[in-house]
GROMACS .gro file of C-alpha atoms in nm:
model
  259
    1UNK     CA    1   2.019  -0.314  -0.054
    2UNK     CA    2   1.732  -0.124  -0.100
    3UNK     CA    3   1.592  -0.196   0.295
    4UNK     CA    4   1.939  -0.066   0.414
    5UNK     CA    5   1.907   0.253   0.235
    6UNK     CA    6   1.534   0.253   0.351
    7UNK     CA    7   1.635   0.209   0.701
    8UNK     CA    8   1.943   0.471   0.702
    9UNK     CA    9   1.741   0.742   0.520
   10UNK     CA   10   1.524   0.733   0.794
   11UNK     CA   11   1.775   0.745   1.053
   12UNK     CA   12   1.957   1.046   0.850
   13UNK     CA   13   1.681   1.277   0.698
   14UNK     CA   14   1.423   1.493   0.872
   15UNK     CA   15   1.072   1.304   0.871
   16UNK     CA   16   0.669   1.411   0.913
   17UNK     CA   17   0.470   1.215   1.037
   18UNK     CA   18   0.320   0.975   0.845
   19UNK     CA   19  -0.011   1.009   0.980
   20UNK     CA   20  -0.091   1.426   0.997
   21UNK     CA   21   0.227   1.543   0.830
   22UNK     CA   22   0.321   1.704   1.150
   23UNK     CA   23   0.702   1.799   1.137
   24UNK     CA   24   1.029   1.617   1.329
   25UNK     CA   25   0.821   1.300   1.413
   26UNK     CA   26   0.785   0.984   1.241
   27UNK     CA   27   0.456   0.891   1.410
   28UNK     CA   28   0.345   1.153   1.613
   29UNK     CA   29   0.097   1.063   1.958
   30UNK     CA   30  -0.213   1.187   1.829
   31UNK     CA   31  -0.167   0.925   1.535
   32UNK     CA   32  -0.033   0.674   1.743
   33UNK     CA   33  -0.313   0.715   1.970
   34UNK     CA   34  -0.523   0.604   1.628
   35UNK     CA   35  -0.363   0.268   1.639
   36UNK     CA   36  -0.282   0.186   1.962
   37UNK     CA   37  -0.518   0.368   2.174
   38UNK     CA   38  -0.810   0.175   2.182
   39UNK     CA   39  -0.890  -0.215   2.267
   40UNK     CA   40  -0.926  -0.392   1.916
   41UNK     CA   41  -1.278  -0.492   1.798
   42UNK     CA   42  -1.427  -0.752   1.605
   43UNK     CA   43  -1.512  -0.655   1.242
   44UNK     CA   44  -1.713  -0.820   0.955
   45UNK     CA   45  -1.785  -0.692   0.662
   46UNK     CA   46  -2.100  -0.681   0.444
   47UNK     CA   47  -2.184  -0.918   0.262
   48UNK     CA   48  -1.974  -1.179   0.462
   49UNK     CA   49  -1.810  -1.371   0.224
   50UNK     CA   50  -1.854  -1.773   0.368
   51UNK     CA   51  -1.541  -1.928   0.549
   52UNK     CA   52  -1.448  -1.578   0.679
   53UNK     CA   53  -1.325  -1.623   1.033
   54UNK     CA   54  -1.338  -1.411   1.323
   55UNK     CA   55  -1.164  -1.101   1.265
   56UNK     CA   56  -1.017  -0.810   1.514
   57UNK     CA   57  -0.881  -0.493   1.399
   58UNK     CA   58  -0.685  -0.212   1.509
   59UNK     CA   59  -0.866   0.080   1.365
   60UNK     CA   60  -1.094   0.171   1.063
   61UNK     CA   61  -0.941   0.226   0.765
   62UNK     CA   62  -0.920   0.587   0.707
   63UNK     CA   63  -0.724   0.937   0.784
   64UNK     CA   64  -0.446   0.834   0.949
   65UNK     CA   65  -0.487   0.493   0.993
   66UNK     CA   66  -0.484   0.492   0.626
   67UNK     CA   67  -0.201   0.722   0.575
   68UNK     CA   68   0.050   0.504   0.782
   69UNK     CA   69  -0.063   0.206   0.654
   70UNK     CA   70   0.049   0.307   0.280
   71UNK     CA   71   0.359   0.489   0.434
   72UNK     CA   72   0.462   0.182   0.575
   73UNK     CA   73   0.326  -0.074   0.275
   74UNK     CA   74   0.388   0.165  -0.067
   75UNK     CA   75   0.674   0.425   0.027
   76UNK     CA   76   0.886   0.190   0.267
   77UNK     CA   77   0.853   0.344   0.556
   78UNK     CA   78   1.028   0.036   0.780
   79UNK     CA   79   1.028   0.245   1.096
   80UNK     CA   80   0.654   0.257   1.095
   81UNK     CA   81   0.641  -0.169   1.163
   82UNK     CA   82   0.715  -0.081   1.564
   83UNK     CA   83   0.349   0.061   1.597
   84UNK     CA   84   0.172  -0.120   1.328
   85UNK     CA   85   0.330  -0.441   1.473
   86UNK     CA   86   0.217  -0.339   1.840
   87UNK     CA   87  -0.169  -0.245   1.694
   88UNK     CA   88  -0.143  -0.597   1.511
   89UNK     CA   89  -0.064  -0.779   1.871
   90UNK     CA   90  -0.317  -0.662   2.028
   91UNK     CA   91  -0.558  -0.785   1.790
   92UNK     CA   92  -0.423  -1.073   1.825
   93UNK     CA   93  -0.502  -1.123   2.195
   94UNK     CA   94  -0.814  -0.971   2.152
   95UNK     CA   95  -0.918  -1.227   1.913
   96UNK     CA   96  -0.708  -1.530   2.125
   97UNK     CA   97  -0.849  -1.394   2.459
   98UNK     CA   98  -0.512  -1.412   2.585
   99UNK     CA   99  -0.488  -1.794   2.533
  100UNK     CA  100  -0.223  -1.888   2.770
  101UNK     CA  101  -0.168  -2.195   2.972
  102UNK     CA  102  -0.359  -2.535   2.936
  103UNK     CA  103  -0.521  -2.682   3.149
  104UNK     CA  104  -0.458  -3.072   3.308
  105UNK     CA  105  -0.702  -3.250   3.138
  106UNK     CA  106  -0.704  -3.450   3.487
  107UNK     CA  107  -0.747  -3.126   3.691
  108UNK     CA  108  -0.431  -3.244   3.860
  109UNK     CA  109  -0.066  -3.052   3.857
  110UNK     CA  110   0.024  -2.750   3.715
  111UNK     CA  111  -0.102  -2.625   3.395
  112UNK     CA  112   0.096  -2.733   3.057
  113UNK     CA  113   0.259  -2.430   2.899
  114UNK     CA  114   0.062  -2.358   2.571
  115UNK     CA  115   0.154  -2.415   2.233
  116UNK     CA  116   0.254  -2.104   2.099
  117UNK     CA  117   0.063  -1.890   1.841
  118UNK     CA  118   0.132  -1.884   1.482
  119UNK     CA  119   0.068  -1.605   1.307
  120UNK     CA  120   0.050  -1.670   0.937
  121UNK     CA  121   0.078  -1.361   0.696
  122UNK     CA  122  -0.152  -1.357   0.402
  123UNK     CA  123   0.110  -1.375   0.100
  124UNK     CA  124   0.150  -1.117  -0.179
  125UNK     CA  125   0.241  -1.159  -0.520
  126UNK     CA  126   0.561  -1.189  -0.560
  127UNK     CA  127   0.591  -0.908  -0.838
  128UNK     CA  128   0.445  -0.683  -0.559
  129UNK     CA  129   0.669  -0.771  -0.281
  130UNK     CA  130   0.976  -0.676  -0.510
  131UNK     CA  131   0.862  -0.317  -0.624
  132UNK     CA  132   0.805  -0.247  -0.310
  133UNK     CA  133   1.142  -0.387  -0.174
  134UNK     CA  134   1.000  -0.555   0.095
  135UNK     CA  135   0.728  -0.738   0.236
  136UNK     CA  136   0.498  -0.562   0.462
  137UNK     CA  137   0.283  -0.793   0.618
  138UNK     CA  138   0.518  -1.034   0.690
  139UNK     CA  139   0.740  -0.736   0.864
  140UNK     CA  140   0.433  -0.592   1.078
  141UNK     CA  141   0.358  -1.006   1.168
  142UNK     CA  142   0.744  -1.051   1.307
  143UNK     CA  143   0.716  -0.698   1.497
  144UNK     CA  144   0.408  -0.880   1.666
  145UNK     CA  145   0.563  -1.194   1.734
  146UNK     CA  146   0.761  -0.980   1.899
  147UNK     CA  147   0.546  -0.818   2.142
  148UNK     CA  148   0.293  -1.086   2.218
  149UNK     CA  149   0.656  -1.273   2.343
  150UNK     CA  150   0.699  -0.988   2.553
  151UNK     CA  151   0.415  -1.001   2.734
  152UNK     CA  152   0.411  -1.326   2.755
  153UNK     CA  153   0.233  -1.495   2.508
  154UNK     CA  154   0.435  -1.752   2.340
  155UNK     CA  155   0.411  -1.632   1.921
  156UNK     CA  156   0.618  -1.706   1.604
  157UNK     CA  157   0.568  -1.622   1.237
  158UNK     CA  158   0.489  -1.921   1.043
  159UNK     CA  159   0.454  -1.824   0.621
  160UNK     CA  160   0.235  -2.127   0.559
  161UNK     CA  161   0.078  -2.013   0.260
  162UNK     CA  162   0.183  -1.920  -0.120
  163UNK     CA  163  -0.008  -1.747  -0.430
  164UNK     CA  164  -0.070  -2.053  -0.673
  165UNK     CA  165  -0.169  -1.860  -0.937
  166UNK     CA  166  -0.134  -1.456  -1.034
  167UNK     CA  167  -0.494  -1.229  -0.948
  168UNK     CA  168  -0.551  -0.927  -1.097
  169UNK     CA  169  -0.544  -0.560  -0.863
  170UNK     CA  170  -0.807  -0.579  -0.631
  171UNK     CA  171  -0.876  -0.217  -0.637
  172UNK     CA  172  -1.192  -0.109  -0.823
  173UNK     CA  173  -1.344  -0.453  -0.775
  174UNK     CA  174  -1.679  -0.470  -0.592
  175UNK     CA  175  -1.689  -0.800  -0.329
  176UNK     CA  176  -1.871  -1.075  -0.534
  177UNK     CA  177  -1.577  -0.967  -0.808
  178UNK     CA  178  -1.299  -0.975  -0.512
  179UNK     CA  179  -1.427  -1.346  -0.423
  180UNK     CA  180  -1.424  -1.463  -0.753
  181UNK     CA  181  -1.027  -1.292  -0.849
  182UNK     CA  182  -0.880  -1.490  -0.527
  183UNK     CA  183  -1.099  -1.824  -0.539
  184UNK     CA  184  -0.857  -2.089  -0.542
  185UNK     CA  185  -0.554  -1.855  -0.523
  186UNK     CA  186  -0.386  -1.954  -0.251
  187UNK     CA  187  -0.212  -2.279  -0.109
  188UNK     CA  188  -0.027  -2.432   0.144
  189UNK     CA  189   0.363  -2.412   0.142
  190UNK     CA  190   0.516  -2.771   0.077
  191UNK     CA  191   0.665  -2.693   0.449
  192UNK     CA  192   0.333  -2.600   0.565
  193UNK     CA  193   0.140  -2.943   0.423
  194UNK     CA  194   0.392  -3.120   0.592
  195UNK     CA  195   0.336  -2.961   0.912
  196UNK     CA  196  -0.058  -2.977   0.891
  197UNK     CA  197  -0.074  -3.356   0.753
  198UNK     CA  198   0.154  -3.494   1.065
  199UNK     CA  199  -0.077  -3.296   1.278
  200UNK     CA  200   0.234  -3.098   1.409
  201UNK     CA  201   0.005  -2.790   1.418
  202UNK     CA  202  -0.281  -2.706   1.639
  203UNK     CA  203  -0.554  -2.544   1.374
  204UNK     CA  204  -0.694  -2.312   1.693
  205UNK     CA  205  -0.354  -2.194   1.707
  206UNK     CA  206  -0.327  -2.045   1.391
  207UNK     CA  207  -0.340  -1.673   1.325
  208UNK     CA  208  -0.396  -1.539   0.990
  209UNK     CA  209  -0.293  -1.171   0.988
  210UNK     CA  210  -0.288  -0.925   0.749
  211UNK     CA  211  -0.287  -0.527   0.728
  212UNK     CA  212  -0.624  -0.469   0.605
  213UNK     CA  213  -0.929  -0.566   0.554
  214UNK     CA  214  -1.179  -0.444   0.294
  215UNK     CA  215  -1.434  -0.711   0.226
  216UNK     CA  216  -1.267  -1.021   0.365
  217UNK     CA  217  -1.223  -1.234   0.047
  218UNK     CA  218  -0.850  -1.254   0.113
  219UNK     CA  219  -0.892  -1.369   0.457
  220UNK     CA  220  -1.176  -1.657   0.384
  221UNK     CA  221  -0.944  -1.740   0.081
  222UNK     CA  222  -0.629  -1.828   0.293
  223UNK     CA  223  -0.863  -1.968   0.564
  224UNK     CA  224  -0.971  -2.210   0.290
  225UNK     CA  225  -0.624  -2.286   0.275
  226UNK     CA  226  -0.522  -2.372   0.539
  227UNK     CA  227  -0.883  -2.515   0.617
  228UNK     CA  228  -0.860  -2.797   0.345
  229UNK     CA  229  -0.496  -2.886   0.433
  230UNK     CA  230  -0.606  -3.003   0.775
  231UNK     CA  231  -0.853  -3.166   0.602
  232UNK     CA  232  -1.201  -3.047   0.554
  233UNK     CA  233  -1.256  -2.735   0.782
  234UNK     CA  234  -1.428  -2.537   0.566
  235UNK     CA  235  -1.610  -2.341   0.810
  236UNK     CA  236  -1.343  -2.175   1.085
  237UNK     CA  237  -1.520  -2.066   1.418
  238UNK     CA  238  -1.355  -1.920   1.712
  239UNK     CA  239  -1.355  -2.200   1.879
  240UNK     CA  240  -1.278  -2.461   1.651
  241UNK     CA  241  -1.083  -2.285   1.385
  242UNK     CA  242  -0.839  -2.006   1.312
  243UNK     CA  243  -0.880  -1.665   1.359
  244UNK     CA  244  -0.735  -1.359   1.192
  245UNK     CA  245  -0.587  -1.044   1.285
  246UNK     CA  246  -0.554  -0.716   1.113
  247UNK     CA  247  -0.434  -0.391   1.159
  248UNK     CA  248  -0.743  -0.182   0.963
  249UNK     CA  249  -1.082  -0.268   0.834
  250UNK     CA  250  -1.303  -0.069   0.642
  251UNK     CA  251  -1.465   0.223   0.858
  252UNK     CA  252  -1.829  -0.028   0.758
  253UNK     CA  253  -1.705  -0.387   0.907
  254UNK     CA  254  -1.682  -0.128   1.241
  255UNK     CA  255  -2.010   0.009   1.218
  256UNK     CA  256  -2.183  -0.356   1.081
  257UNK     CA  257  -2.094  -0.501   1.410
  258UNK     CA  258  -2.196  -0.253   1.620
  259UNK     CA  259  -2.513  -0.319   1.537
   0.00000   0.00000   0.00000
């Protein structure tokens, strides 16, 4: 109930922009142009925490990256999933280099059509995802299913993993502290160990996205995951293992890679 009022109270009432404040728009272009107007980049933060696979972002974390981010995650802002959703895409393809058709292992006939990509939302605590009223990752991940099928690129949204246990707020901790709160945290989905143990699932296929990242504990954690319930790979690469997509990283995984 509290989605449909959500959704209708942005339909109804006169919005700002969630970005710059500017008045009568809900994302204006200048803000859009934040998210969507530049190819996405690899990021890593500093220190790297091990098991962290490759990950491609959207934009740095700040201004209004940052403001329509929380819009979106903290005040409901549902309408705001069309252009976060489009920003998470094309990290997606940047970090899949558009993996499309596969070849005949023969080199004979026409190439097999690929298996699609499954993009795999990093869970939140329950307790979080109903004050909130809804669950924002896994709404910005559909939205991008969404558009990579669009353009082509077969995609579905596949919630493989659950919390196992509760971690305390991440905010305030420093990264060797972030490590240690979501060690062990997460799991596979009975569903999802199903799927991985009957080999049903092609690990290089696999997607983990998320809206931010800030020192990529949350990422290696579910890649650890998902890692030892295919048994073993504790080290994802990008060619070997899965990759991860988000829509923000802190303004310093940008600037670490550039050098």
């Amino acid at each position: 109930m509290r989605n449909v009022w959500q959704e209708l109270s942005g339909l109804l009432l006169p919005v700002d922009c969630a970005g710059c404040g500017r008045p009568r728009t809900e994302l204006c272009a200048a803000c859009r142009a934040v998210l969507l107007g530049r190819p996405a980049r690899r990021v890593r933060p500093s220190p790297t925490p091990p098991g962290l696979p490759a990950v491609y972002a959207a934009a740095p974390y700040e201004n209004a990256a940052r403001a329509v981010l929380l819009a979106h995650k903290e005040r409901g802002a549902l309408g705001l999933a069309g252009a976060l959703g489009r920003a998470l895409a094309g990290c997606v393809r940047a970090g899949t280099g558009r993996l499309g058709a596969a070849a005949d292992p023969a080199g004979a006939g026409p190439p097999r059509a690929a298996a699609p990509l499954l993009l795999v939302p990093v869970p939140s605590a329950r307790s979080a995802t109903a004050a909130r009223g809804h669950d924002p990752v896994r709404r910005i991940a559909v939205t991008a299913a969404r558009e990579l099928r669009r353009a082509g690129l077969p995609a579905r949204v596949l919630p493989l993993l659950r919390q196992r246990r509760a971690v305390a707020d991440q905010a305030g901790l420093g990264a060797r502290q972030r490590r240690a709160n979501v060690a062990g945290a997460l799991e596979l989905t009975a569903a999802g160990e199903r799927l991985l143990r009957r080999g049903l699932l092609r690990h290089d296929r696999v997607i983990l996205v998320d809206d931010l990242l800030t020192t990529g504990s949350t990422l290696a954690e579910a890649a650890r995951a998902v890692g030892e319930g295919r048994g073993g790979d504790r080290e994802p690469s990008v060619h070997g293992g899965c990759r991860a997509a988000v829509v923000a990283a802190s303004p310093s995984a940008f600037e670490i890679n550039r050098n």
